[in-house]
Each structure stands twice: as C-alpha cells, then as structure tokens.
Amino acid sequence: MSGLVVVGASLAGLRAVEGARKAGYRGSVTLVGAEEHLPYDRPPLSKAFLDGPAEAPVFRQESVLCDELGVELVLGTRAHALDPAQRSVHVGDREIPYEGLVIATGATARTFPGSAHLAGVHTLRTLEDARAVRAALDAGARTVVIGAGFIGSEVASAARKRGLPVTVVEAAPTPLMRAIGAMGEPCSALHRANGTDLRCGIAVTGVEGNGRVERVRLADDTVLDAGLVVVGAGAVPATEWLAGSGVTLEDGVVCDETLATGLPGVYAAGDVARWHNPVFGRGMRLEHWSSAAEQGAAAGAAAAVPGSAEPYETVPYFWSDWYDTRIQFAGVPGADEIRVAQGDPDEGRFVALYRSGARLTGVLAVNKPREIMKFRALIARRTGWSGALEFAARRRELVSEGAR
Ligand code: FAD
C-alpha cells in the first residue's frame, strides 16, 4: 500500500508527518531515518546538553508517533535511492512505494580534511557527537574550536562555563560572518570578555596527533595544544542518495515556492531544501530551526493531500546563546547599510537594522529578545527603510518610557 513517505526523521520530517495528519490525511505514513533514534531536537546539543541533563532531547515518544500519529518507523536505515518512475524509495533491501514523498534529509557537518583518524576530533551535529564532546569537556580537555559560527561559539561558551581553556580559530575577520554579515565585532567582544582566546582572520592548516589529537597548526605556524577539537565549519545538504533521481540538486534540493521538487508528489523541507522564498524573490536554503519546522509542516500537508500546496514564505530567523547572551537574527545578512537602532553594541545590548536598497531586510538583536519579532514582521510586510526607522524611533521611546 503506498501512502506518504518521509525520508529524514528529524525536525522537518516529524513536522511533515504532523502536518499531513493535521491536514486530514488518514492514509499510511512511513518515516525513514538514518539514525537509530526517535526524532530529537538539535539546538540543545550545543547548549544545555553540554552542561545540563544528559537525556536525549526527543520530540515525541514512540507510542505517540506510532499509536497517535499512526506512523511506521523505519529507523537506523538510510534511503539510498529514489525511483520516481516506480514512485518508490529504496531503503536497505526494501522498496517503499509512495503516493507523496517528503525529502527531509537535512545536512551533514563538514569535517576537517585529514583528521578522521584522530580520536578527540568531533563535529557537532548528532546526539553521538554531543555525547562525545560532553565527555571530553567532563574530562577537562583543552579545547580548540575550528570556526566561530553559532555551533562553534556555543561550544566555546560551554567550555568556558566549566572554566576550561578554549581557543576559537576563525578564517573570517569576525565571528558569524555568514549569518549576520558585518556586525561580528560585538560577538568577538563577547568571546573575549568571557576568556575565550579568539583568533580571527587565520586558517587552520593541520590537526595533528598520534592516534589522538594533540595539536592544531595555524597558517602562521602557531601551534595550539588540544585535547578536544570541535569542527564548526558548516554543513552540506544530505543529497547524495538523490543523485540521478531527476530532482535538481544545487546546494540542496531545488524547489519552487510551494516546496515542490518538480517530480510528481515529491516535496522537500528543512536544511536540505533550496526553495524560492517570495519575501526576497529568490532561492535560498536555510539551516534554521523555525524554517525547518514550518517547511516540514507545509511539505507534509502538500505531499499528502494533492492539490493543497500553497506558497511558503518566511523571513529567516535564528537564535544562538553565547555565555549569558542571546543573539537573534531575522532576515538576510547582506546589506547596503547597517544602523544601530536601539541600545549600544559596547554595552552588549542592542538592535541593529539592515537595509538593502530601499527596504528593511534584516535585524540583529543582542540581549533584546522582545524586539526581534516586531522587526521581523516589518520585513515580512516588505517595509521600506524610512518606515522601519520611524518604527524603531517609536520603539525607542516606548522602551525608554518602560524603563522609567
Ligand atoms: P536534520 O536535523 O539535519 O535531520 C535530517 C535527518 O535526516 C537526520 O536525522 C539524518 O540522519 C537523516 N538522513 C540523512 N540522510 C538520510 C537518508 N539518506 N536516509 C534516511 N535518513 C537520512 N537552529 C536555530 O535556529 N537556532 C539554534 O540555536 C540552532 N542550534 C543548533 C545546534 C546544533 C548543534 C545543530 C546541529 C543545529 C542547530 N540549529 C539551530 C539548526 C537546526 O537544528 C536545524 O535547522 C534543524 O535540525 C534542521 O532540521 P532538518 O529536519 O531539516 O534536518
């Protein structure tokens, strides 16, 4: 019996299943996942999990998935091919037929070339990765983080919370360049204020050791001692199993604005999907929790109920927790102008607005958690720059009145 098949049992895949049921779909649902685990939440892995309770942050118990949502779970097995002519997915030695299919295979962490044989070198994408990093921190490892993106910086925060020495090496001039553009300096300041040795503008040329990592070598021949190396160098979409299937692959699975891939009944969602986002009028692939959840729900409903697909649009949003600071960004980071609209970067609490052309296209909030969604809504409404500045001025008055 063919029904809905979802490949990738994480956030987007789970939401696809839930989205299909919410849309009234009563047919069979099969959820295929390469990991052994029930779907679990990744953001805590680089935050609370590293120094708090060590339970796996699973979203739903097996009984809820199987009994309430009526899902057949096929876990611990990788899909290795998609056959659109037969409308089937090849998983191990099974061929699972589908009417509707959601591709939700996410992304895989980039590794550091030549380091795979060394114990103590980890990426941080899966529960196993997080357990290994946590164990090394428990053992008091001297830590070197490669890449000052959000995951690398969160690992540095966790190490410093335990009082461990940590060095972060970043090739770009400031942290989070890809995610927040030119506003990285306040993030550098955060690392420094918390005792992290941050080295920007320099590349790692080698990770060395005898069976176990001992050193990290930099382009200027500096050698850093290391008992734990965490590679936070981004992720690549997990599309290798789709080669030759007929879906268009270009840094992700290319979709239209309804998340449809072009193959009948086949949709994509989450970190693996590159879709046309109407808010910005262009294709984009996000690696953010909220868009993965929303796209999953939309793609699940569209794949299960033919004819129901609707355009999905969003203003990209992510958050990251460094030390005791919450960093939030909405929109896109490339900008013609960036203006601080509230607070002061030197004091570690501010809102900065990003302009592209005549529009507000991004907002960064550091320790201003109540502001971000208001500006995100302006971006969604395609608000012009002058309108955004007027709104920001009104918010400043309200915020300062509230403080009196
Ligand atoms: P994934 O979570 O990558 O899941 C894809 C699943 O598909 C995996 O389980 C994988 O094993 C499986 N799979 C892959 N190939 C196959 C195959 N061929 N067959 C079967 N299964 C397959 N976002 C934020 O906005 N804020 C944060 O603070 C934040 N923190 C994060 C911290 C960490 C440590 C990580 C790793 C991510 C973080 N994110 C954060 C990003 C967020 O977690 C992701 O955007 C989200 O997990 C994407 O969900 P997904 O389901 O699309 O993909």
Coordinates of C-alpha atoms and ligand atoms in Angstrom, one line a residue:
M1 CA 0.0 0.0 0.0
S2 CA 1.5 3.3 -0.9
G3 CA 0.9 6.5 1.0
L4 CA 3.0 9.2 2.4
V5 CA 6.7 8.5 2.8
V6 CA 9.0 10.9 4.7
V7 CA 12.8 10.5 4.4
G8 CA 14.7 12.1 7.3
A9 CA 13.4 11.5 10.8
S10 CA 14.4 14.8 12.5
L11 CA 12.6 18.1 12.9
A12 CA 11.4 18.7 9.3
G13 CA 10.5 15.0 8.9
L14 CA 8.5 14.9 12.1
R15 CA 6.7 18.1 11.3
A16 CA 5.9 16.7 7.8
V17 CA 4.1 13.7 9.5
E18 CA 2.2 16.0 11.9
G19 CA 1.4 18.4 9.0
A20 CA -0.1 15.6 6.9
R21 CA -2.3 14.4 9.8
K22 CA -3.3 18.0 10.7
A23 CA -4.4 18.4 7.0
G24 CA -6.8 15.5 7.5
Y25 CA -4.7 12.8 5.8
R26 CA -5.7 9.3 7.0
G27 CA -3.5 7.1 4.8
S28 CA -0.4 5.3 5.7
V29 CA 2.7 7.2 6.8
T30 CA 6.3 5.8 6.8
L31 CA 9.1 7.8 8.4
V32 CA 12.6 6.7 7.3
G33 CA 15.6 7.8 9.3
A34 CA 19.3 7.0 9.1
E35 CA 19.8 7.5 12.8
E36 CA 18.7 4.9 15.4
H37 CA 17.0 7.5 17.5
L38 CA 13.5 8.8 17.6
P39 CA 13.4 12.4 16.2
Y40 CA 15.2 14.7 18.6
D41 CA 15.9 18.4 18.8
R42 CA 19.4 19.6 17.8
P43 CA 19.7 23.2 19.2
P44 CA 20.1 21.9 22.8
L45 CA 23.0 19.7 21.8
S46 CA 25.4 22.7 21.7
K47 CA 23.7 24.4 24.6
A48 CA 22.0 22.9 27.7
F49 CA 23.0 19.3 26.8
L50 CA 26.7 20.1 27.1
D51 CA 26.4 21.1 30.8
G52 CA 22.9 20.1 31.9
P53 CA 20.8 16.9 31.9
A54 CA 22.2 14.3 29.5
E55 CA 18.9 12.9 28.3
A56 CA 18.3 12.8 24.6
P57 CA 16.0 15.7 23.7
V58 CA 13.5 13.6 21.8
F59 CA 10.4 15.4 20.5
R60 CA 7.8 12.6 20.8
Q61 CA 7.7 9.2 22.5
E62 CA 7.4 6.2 20.2
S63 CA 3.9 5.5 21.4
V64 CA 2.8 9.0 20.3
L65 CA 4.4 8.5 16.9
C66 CA 3.1 5.0 16.3
D67 CA -0.3 5.0 18.1
E68 CA -1.5 8.6 17.9
L69 CA 0.1 9.6 14.6
G70 CA -0.1 6.2 13.0
V71 CA 3.5 6.2 11.7
E72 CA 5.5 3.2 10.6
L73 CA 9.0 4.0 11.8
V74 CA 12.0 2.7 9.8
L75 CA 14.9 3.9 11.8
G76 CA 18.6 3.2 11.6
T77 CA 18.4 2.7 7.9
R78 CA 19.5 5.1 5.2
A79 CA 17.5 5.7 2.0
H80 CA 19.9 5.1 -0.9
A81 CA 17.8 5.8 -4.0
L82 CA 14.7 7.5 -5.2
D83 CA 12.9 6.0 -8.3
P84 CA 10.3 8.5 -9.5
A85 CA 9.2 6.2 -12.4
Q86 CA 8.2 3.5 -9.9
R87 CA 7.3 6.1 -7.2
S88 CA 9.4 4.3 -4.7
V89 CA 12.2 4.9 -2.2
H90 CA 15.0 2.3 -1.8
V91 CA 15.8 1.8 1.9
G92 CA 18.2 -1.1 2.7
D93 CA 16.8 -4.0 0.8
R94 CA 13.3 -2.6 0.8
E95 CA 11.5 -0.6 -1.9
I96 CA 8.9 1.6 -0.2
P97 CA 6.2 2.8 -2.6
Y98 CA 4.9 6.4 -2.2
E99 CA 2.0 8.5 -3.4
G100 CA 3.5 11.5 -1.8
L101 CA 7.1 11.9 -0.6
V102 CA 8.9 14.5 1.6
I103 CA 12.6 14.7 1.4
A104 CA 13.8 15.9 4.8
T105 CA 17.4 14.6 5.0
G106 CA 18.8 17.8 6.4
A107 CA 22.5 18.5 6.3
T108 CA 25.8 16.8 7.4
A109 CA 28.5 18.6 9.3
R110 CA 31.7 19.4 7.3
T111 CA 34.8 17.7 8.7
F112 CA 38.4 18.9 8.7
P113 CA 40.4 17.2 6.0
G114 CA 42.8 14.6 7.2
S115 CA 41.5 14.4 10.8
A116 CA 39.1 11.5 10.6
H117 CA 41.6 9.0 12.1
L118 CA 42.3 11.1 15.2
A119 CA 40.4 10.5 18.4
G120 CA 39.2 13.7 20.1
V121 CA 38.2 15.5 16.8
H122 CA 34.5 16.0 16.5
T123 CA 31.8 17.7 14.6
L124 CA 28.6 18.6 16.4
R125 CA 25.5 17.5 14.5
T126 CA 24.2 14.3 16.1
L127 CA 23.4 13.1 19.6
E128 CA 26.6 10.9 19.4
D129 CA 28.7 13.9 18.6
A130 CA 27.2 15.8 21.5
R131 CA 27.9 12.9 23.9
A132 CA 31.5 12.7 22.8
V133 CA 32.0 16.5 23.1
R134 CA 30.4 16.4 26.5
A135 CA 32.6 13.5 27.7
A136 CA 35.7 15.4 26.6
L137 CA 34.6 18.5 28.4
D138 CA 33.8 16.4 31.5
A139 CA 37.4 15.1 31.3
G140 CA 38.6 18.8 31.3
A141 CA 40.0 18.8 27.8
R142 CA 41.9 21.8 26.4
T143 CA 39.6 22.7 23.6
V144 CA 40.2 24.2 20.2
V145 CA 37.2 25.1 18.1
I146 CA 37.5 25.5 14.3
G147 CA 35.0 28.1 13.1
A148 CA 33.3 30.9 15.1
G149 CA 29.8 30.2 13.7
F150 CA 26.9 29.6 16.0
I151 CA 27.7 26.0 16.9
G152 CA 31.4 26.6 17.4
S153 CA 30.8 29.6 19.6
E154 CA 28.3 27.8 21.7
V155 CA 30.8 25.0 22.3
A156 CA 33.3 27.7 23.4
S157 CA 30.7 29.1 25.8
A158 CA 30.1 25.6 27.3
A159 CA 33.9 25.1 27.8
R160 CA 34.3 28.5 29.4
K161 CA 31.3 27.8 31.7
R162 CA 33.3 24.9 33.1
G163 CA 36.4 27.2 33.4
L164 CA 38.3 25.2 30.7
P165 CA 40.8 26.9 28.4
V166 CA 39.4 27.3 24.8
T167 CA 40.7 28.8 21.6
V168 CA 38.4 29.6 18.7
V169 CA 40.0 29.9 15.3
E170 CA 38.1 31.6 12.5
A171 CA 39.2 32.3 9.0
A172 CA 36.9 35.3 8.5
P173 CA 37.6 38.6 10.2
T174 CA 34.8 38.2 12.8
P175 CA 32.5 35.5 14.1
L176 CA 29.2 34.7 12.4
M177 CA 30.0 36.4 9.2
R178 CA 27.9 34.2 7.1
A179 CA 24.9 34.6 9.4
I180 CA 24.9 38.2 10.5
G181 CA 27.3 39.9 8.0
A182 CA 29.3 42.8 9.1
M183 CA 28.1 43.0 12.8
G184 CA 30.5 40.4 14.1
E185 CA 32.6 42.7 16.2
P186 CA 30.3 42.7 19.3
C187 CA 30.4 38.9 19.0
S188 CA 34.2 39.0 19.1
A189 CA 33.9 41.2 22.2
L190 CA 31.6 38.6 23.9
H191 CA 34.2 35.8 23.4
R192 CA 37.0 38.0 24.7
A193 CA 35.0 39.2 27.7
N194 CA 34.4 35.6 28.7
G195 CA 38.0 34.5 28.5
T196 CA 37.9 32.7 25.1
D197 CA 41.1 33.1 23.1
L198 CA 39.6 34.2 19.7
R199 CA 41.8 34.2 16.7
C200 CA 40.2 35.6 13.6
G201 CA 41.5 36.1 10.0
I202 CA 43.6 33.0 10.2
A203 CA 43.2 29.5 8.8
V204 CA 43.8 26.1 10.4
T205 CA 46.3 24.2 8.3
G206 CA 46.6 21.0 10.2
V207 CA 45.1 18.9 13.0
E208 CA 47.8 16.6 14.3
G209 CA 48.5 13.8 16.8
N210 CA 49.4 10.2 17.2
G211 CA 46.1 8.3 17.2
R212 CA 44.6 11.1 19.3
V213 CA 44.6 14.8 18.6
E214 CA 47.4 16.7 20.3
R215 CA 47.9 19.9 18.3
V216 CA 46.2 22.3 15.9
R217 CA 48.5 24.2 13.5
L218 CA 47.6 27.6 12.1
A219 CA 48.7 29.3 8.8
D220 CA 51.3 31.4 10.6
D221 CA 52.8 28.2 12.1
T222 CA 51.3 28.8 15.5
V223 CA 50.8 25.5 17.3
L224 CA 47.9 25.2 19.8
D225 CA 47.8 22.2 22.2
A226 CA 44.5 20.5 22.0
G227 CA 42.8 17.5 23.8
L228 CA 39.4 18.2 22.1
V229 CA 38.9 19.8 18.6
V230 CA 35.4 20.7 17.6
V231 CA 35.0 21.4 13.9
G232 CA 32.2 24.0 13.4
A233 CA 32.8 24.6 9.8
G234 CA 29.2 24.5 8.5
A235 CA 27.2 21.7 6.9
V236 CA 26.4 20.4 3.5
P237 CA 22.9 19.3 2.4
A238 CA 22.5 15.5 2.5
T239 CA 21.5 14.8 -1.1
E240 CA 24.0 12.1 -2.2
W241 CA 21.2 9.5 -2.2
L242 CA 19.3 11.6 -4.7
A243 CA 22.0 11.5 -7.5
G244 CA 20.4 10.5 -10.8
S245 CA 16.9 10.6 -9.4
G246 CA 15.8 13.6 -11.5
V247 CA 15.4 16.1 -8.7
T248 CA 17.5 19.2 -9.4
L249 CA 20.4 19.4 -6.9
E250 CA 22.2 22.8 -6.5
D251 CA 23.5 23.1 -2.9
G252 CA 20.3 21.4 -1.8
V253 CA 17.1 20.1 -3.4
V254 CA 15.8 22.8 -5.7
C255 CA 12.1 23.5 -5.1
D256 CA 9.5 26.1 -6.2
E257 CA 7.7 28.3 -3.8
T258 CA 5.4 25.5 -2.7
L259 CA 8.4 23.3 -1.9
A260 CA 7.6 21.1 -4.8
T261 CA 10.6 19.5 -6.5
G262 CA 9.1 19.1 -10.0
L263 CA 8.8 15.3 -9.6
P264 CA 5.2 14.3 -9.2
G265 CA 4.2 14.2 -5.5
V266 CA 7.7 14.9 -4.3
Y267 CA 8.4 17.8 -1.9
A268 CA 11.4 18.9 0.2
A269 CA 11.7 20.6 3.5
G270 CA 14.2 21.8 6.1
D271 CA 18.0 22.2 5.8
V272 CA 18.1 20.1 2.6
A273 CA 15.6 22.3 0.7
R274 CA 16.5 25.2 -1.6
W275 CA 13.2 26.9 -2.3
H276 CA 12.0 30.1 -3.9
N277 CA 11.2 32.5 -1.0
P278 CA 8.7 35.1 -2.2
V279 CA 9.6 37.6 0.6
F280 CA 13.0 38.1 -1.0
G281 CA 12.1 37.0 -4.6
R282 CA 15.0 34.4 -4.8
G283 CA 16.0 30.9 -4.0
M284 CA 17.5 30.2 -0.5
R285 CA 18.5 27.3 1.7
L286 CA 18.3 27.9 5.4
E287 CA 19.8 25.9 8.3
H288 CA 17.4 27.3 10.9
W289 CA 15.1 25.5 13.3
S290 CA 11.9 27.6 12.7
S291 CA 12.0 27.3 8.9
A292 CA 12.7 23.6 9.1
A293 CA 9.7 23.1 11.3
E294 CA 7.4 25.3 9.2
Q295 CA 8.6 23.9 5.8
G296 CA 8.1 20.3 7.2
A297 CA 4.5 21.0 8.1
A298 CA 3.8 22.7 4.8
A299 CA 5.5 20.0 2.7
G300 CA 3.9 17.1 4.6
A301 CA 0.4 18.6 4.0
A302 CA 1.1 19.3 0.3
A303 CA 2.5 15.8 -0.3
A304 CA -0.3 14.0 1.5
V305 CA -3.2 16.0 0.1
P306 CA -2.8 16.5 -3.7
G307 CA -3.8 20.0 -4.8
S308 CA -3.4 21.6 -1.4
A309 CA 0.1 23.0 -1.8
E310 CA 0.4 26.7 -1.1
P311 CA 3.4 29.0 -1.4
Y312 CA 5.6 29.0 1.7
E313 CA 7.3 32.2 2.5
T314 CA 9.3 33.3 5.6
V315 CA 11.7 35.8 7.0
P316 CA 14.6 33.6 8.0
Y317 CA 15.1 33.6 11.8
F318 CA 17.7 32.0 14.1
W319 CA 18.9 32.4 17.6
S320 CA 22.1 31.4 19.4
D321 CA 23.1 31.5 23.0
W322 CA 26.7 32.6 23.9
Y323 CA 27.6 32.8 27.6
D324 CA 24.7 34.6 29.1
T325 CA 23.8 36.5 25.9
R326 CA 21.1 35.7 23.4
I327 CA 21.9 36.6 19.8
Q328 CA 18.9 36.7 17.4
F329 CA 18.9 37.5 13.7
A330 CA 15.9 37.8 11.2
G331 CA 16.1 38.4 7.5
V332 CA 19.2 38.2 5.3
P333 CA 22.7 39.4 6.3
G334 CA 23.9 41.1 3.1
A335 CA 23.2 44.8 3.4
D336 CA 24.0 48.3 1.9
E337 CA 23.7 49.8 5.4
I338 CA 23.5 48.7 9.0
R339 CA 22.3 51.0 11.6
V340 CA 22.1 50.6 15.4
A341 CA 18.5 51.4 16.3
Q342 CA 18.4 50.7 20.0
G343 CA 20.9 50.2 22.7
D344 CA 24.7 50.2 22.4
P345 CA 26.9 47.4 21.0
D346 CA 29.6 48.4 23.5
E347 CA 27.2 47.6 26.3
G348 CA 26.3 44.2 24.8
R349 CA 22.6 45.1 24.3
F350 CA 21.3 46.5 21.0
V351 CA 19.2 46.2 18.0
A352 CA 20.7 46.8 14.5
L353 CA 18.7 47.2 11.3
Y354 CA 19.9 46.1 7.9
R355 CA 19.0 47.9 4.7
S356 CA 19.2 46.6 1.1
G357 CA 18.1 49.1 -1.5
A358 CA 15.1 51.0 0.0
R359 CA 13.9 48.1 2.2
L360 CA 14.5 46.8 5.7
T361 CA 15.9 43.3 5.0
G362 CA 17.5 42.3 8.3
V363 CA 17.5 42.8 12.1
L364 CA 20.1 41.7 14.7
A365 CA 19.1 41.7 18.3
V366 CA 21.7 41.1 21.1
N367 CA 20.1 40.7 24.5
K368 CA 16.9 42.3 23.3
P369 CA 14.7 39.3 23.0
R370 CA 11.4 41.2 23.0
E371 CA 12.3 43.4 19.9
I372 CA 13.2 40.9 17.2
M373 CA 9.8 39.6 16.2
K374 CA 8.4 43.1 15.8
F375 CA 11.1 44.0 13.2
R376 CA 10.8 40.5 11.6
A377 CA 7.1 41.3 11.0
L378 CA 8.1 44.6 9.3
I379 CA 10.5 42.7 7.0
A380 CA 7.7 40.2 6.2
R381 CA 5.5 43.2 5.2
R382 CA 8.2 44.4 2.9
T383 CA 8.5 47.7 4.9
G384 CA 10.6 50.5 3.4
W385 CA 13.7 51.8 5.2
S386 CA 12.2 55.1 6.3
G387 CA 9.1 53.3 7.7
A388 CA 11.4 51.0 9.6
L389 CA 13.4 53.9 11.1
E390 CA 10.2 55.6 12.2
F391 CA 9.0 52.4 13.8
A392 CA 12.4 52.0 15.5
A393 CA 12.2 55.5 16.9
R394 CA 8.7 54.8 18.4
R395 CA 10.0 51.6 19.9
R396 CA 13.0 53.5 21.5
E397 CA 10.5 55.9 23.1
L398 CA 8.3 53.1 24.4
V399 CA 11.3 51.1 25.7
S400 CA 12.8 54.2 27.5
E401 CA 9.3 55.1 28.9
G402 CA 9.1 51.5 30.2
A403 CA 12.5 51.8 31.8
R404 CA 11.4 54.9 33.8
Ligands
FAD1 P1 18.3 17.5 10.3 O1 18.0 17.9 11.7 O2 19.7 17.6 9.8 O3 17.8 16.0 10.1 C1 17.9 15.3 8.9 C2 17.8 13.8 9.3 O4 17.8 13.0 8.1 C3 19.0 13.3 10.1 O5 18.5 12.6 11.2 C4 19.7 12.4 9.2 O6 20.4 11.3 9.8 C5 18.6 11.9 8.3 N1 19.1 11.4 7.0 C6 20.1 12.0 6.2 N2 20.2 11.3 5.0 C7 19.3 10.3 5.1 C8 19.0 9.2 4.2 N3 19.6 9.0 3.0 N4 18.0 8.3 4.6 C9 17.4 8.5 5.8 N5 17.7 9.5 6.7 C10 18.6 10.4 6.3 N6 18.9 26.5 14.6 C11 18.4 27.6 15.1 O7 17.6 28.3 14.5 N7 18.9 28.0 16.4 C12 19.8 27.3 17.1 O8 20.2 27.7 18.2 C13 20.3 26.1 16.5 N8 21.2 25.4 17.1 C14 21.7 24.2 16.6 C15 22.7 23.5 17.2 C16 23.2 22.3 16.7 C17 24.2 21.5 17.4 C18 22.7 21.9 15.4 C19 23.3 20.7 14.7 C20 21.8 22.7 14.7 C21 21.3 23.8 15.3 N9 20.3 24.6 14.6 C22 19.8 25.7 15.2 C23 19.8 24.2 13.3 C24 18.6 23.3 13.4 O9 18.7 22.3 14.4 C25 18.4 22.7 12.0 O10 18.0 23.7 11.2 C26 17.3 21.6 12.0 O11 17.7 20.5 12.8 C27 17.0 21.1 10.6 O12 16.1 20.0 10.6 P2 16.0 19.0 9.4 O13 15.0 18.0 9.8 O14 15.8 19.8 8.1 O15 17.5 18.3 9.3

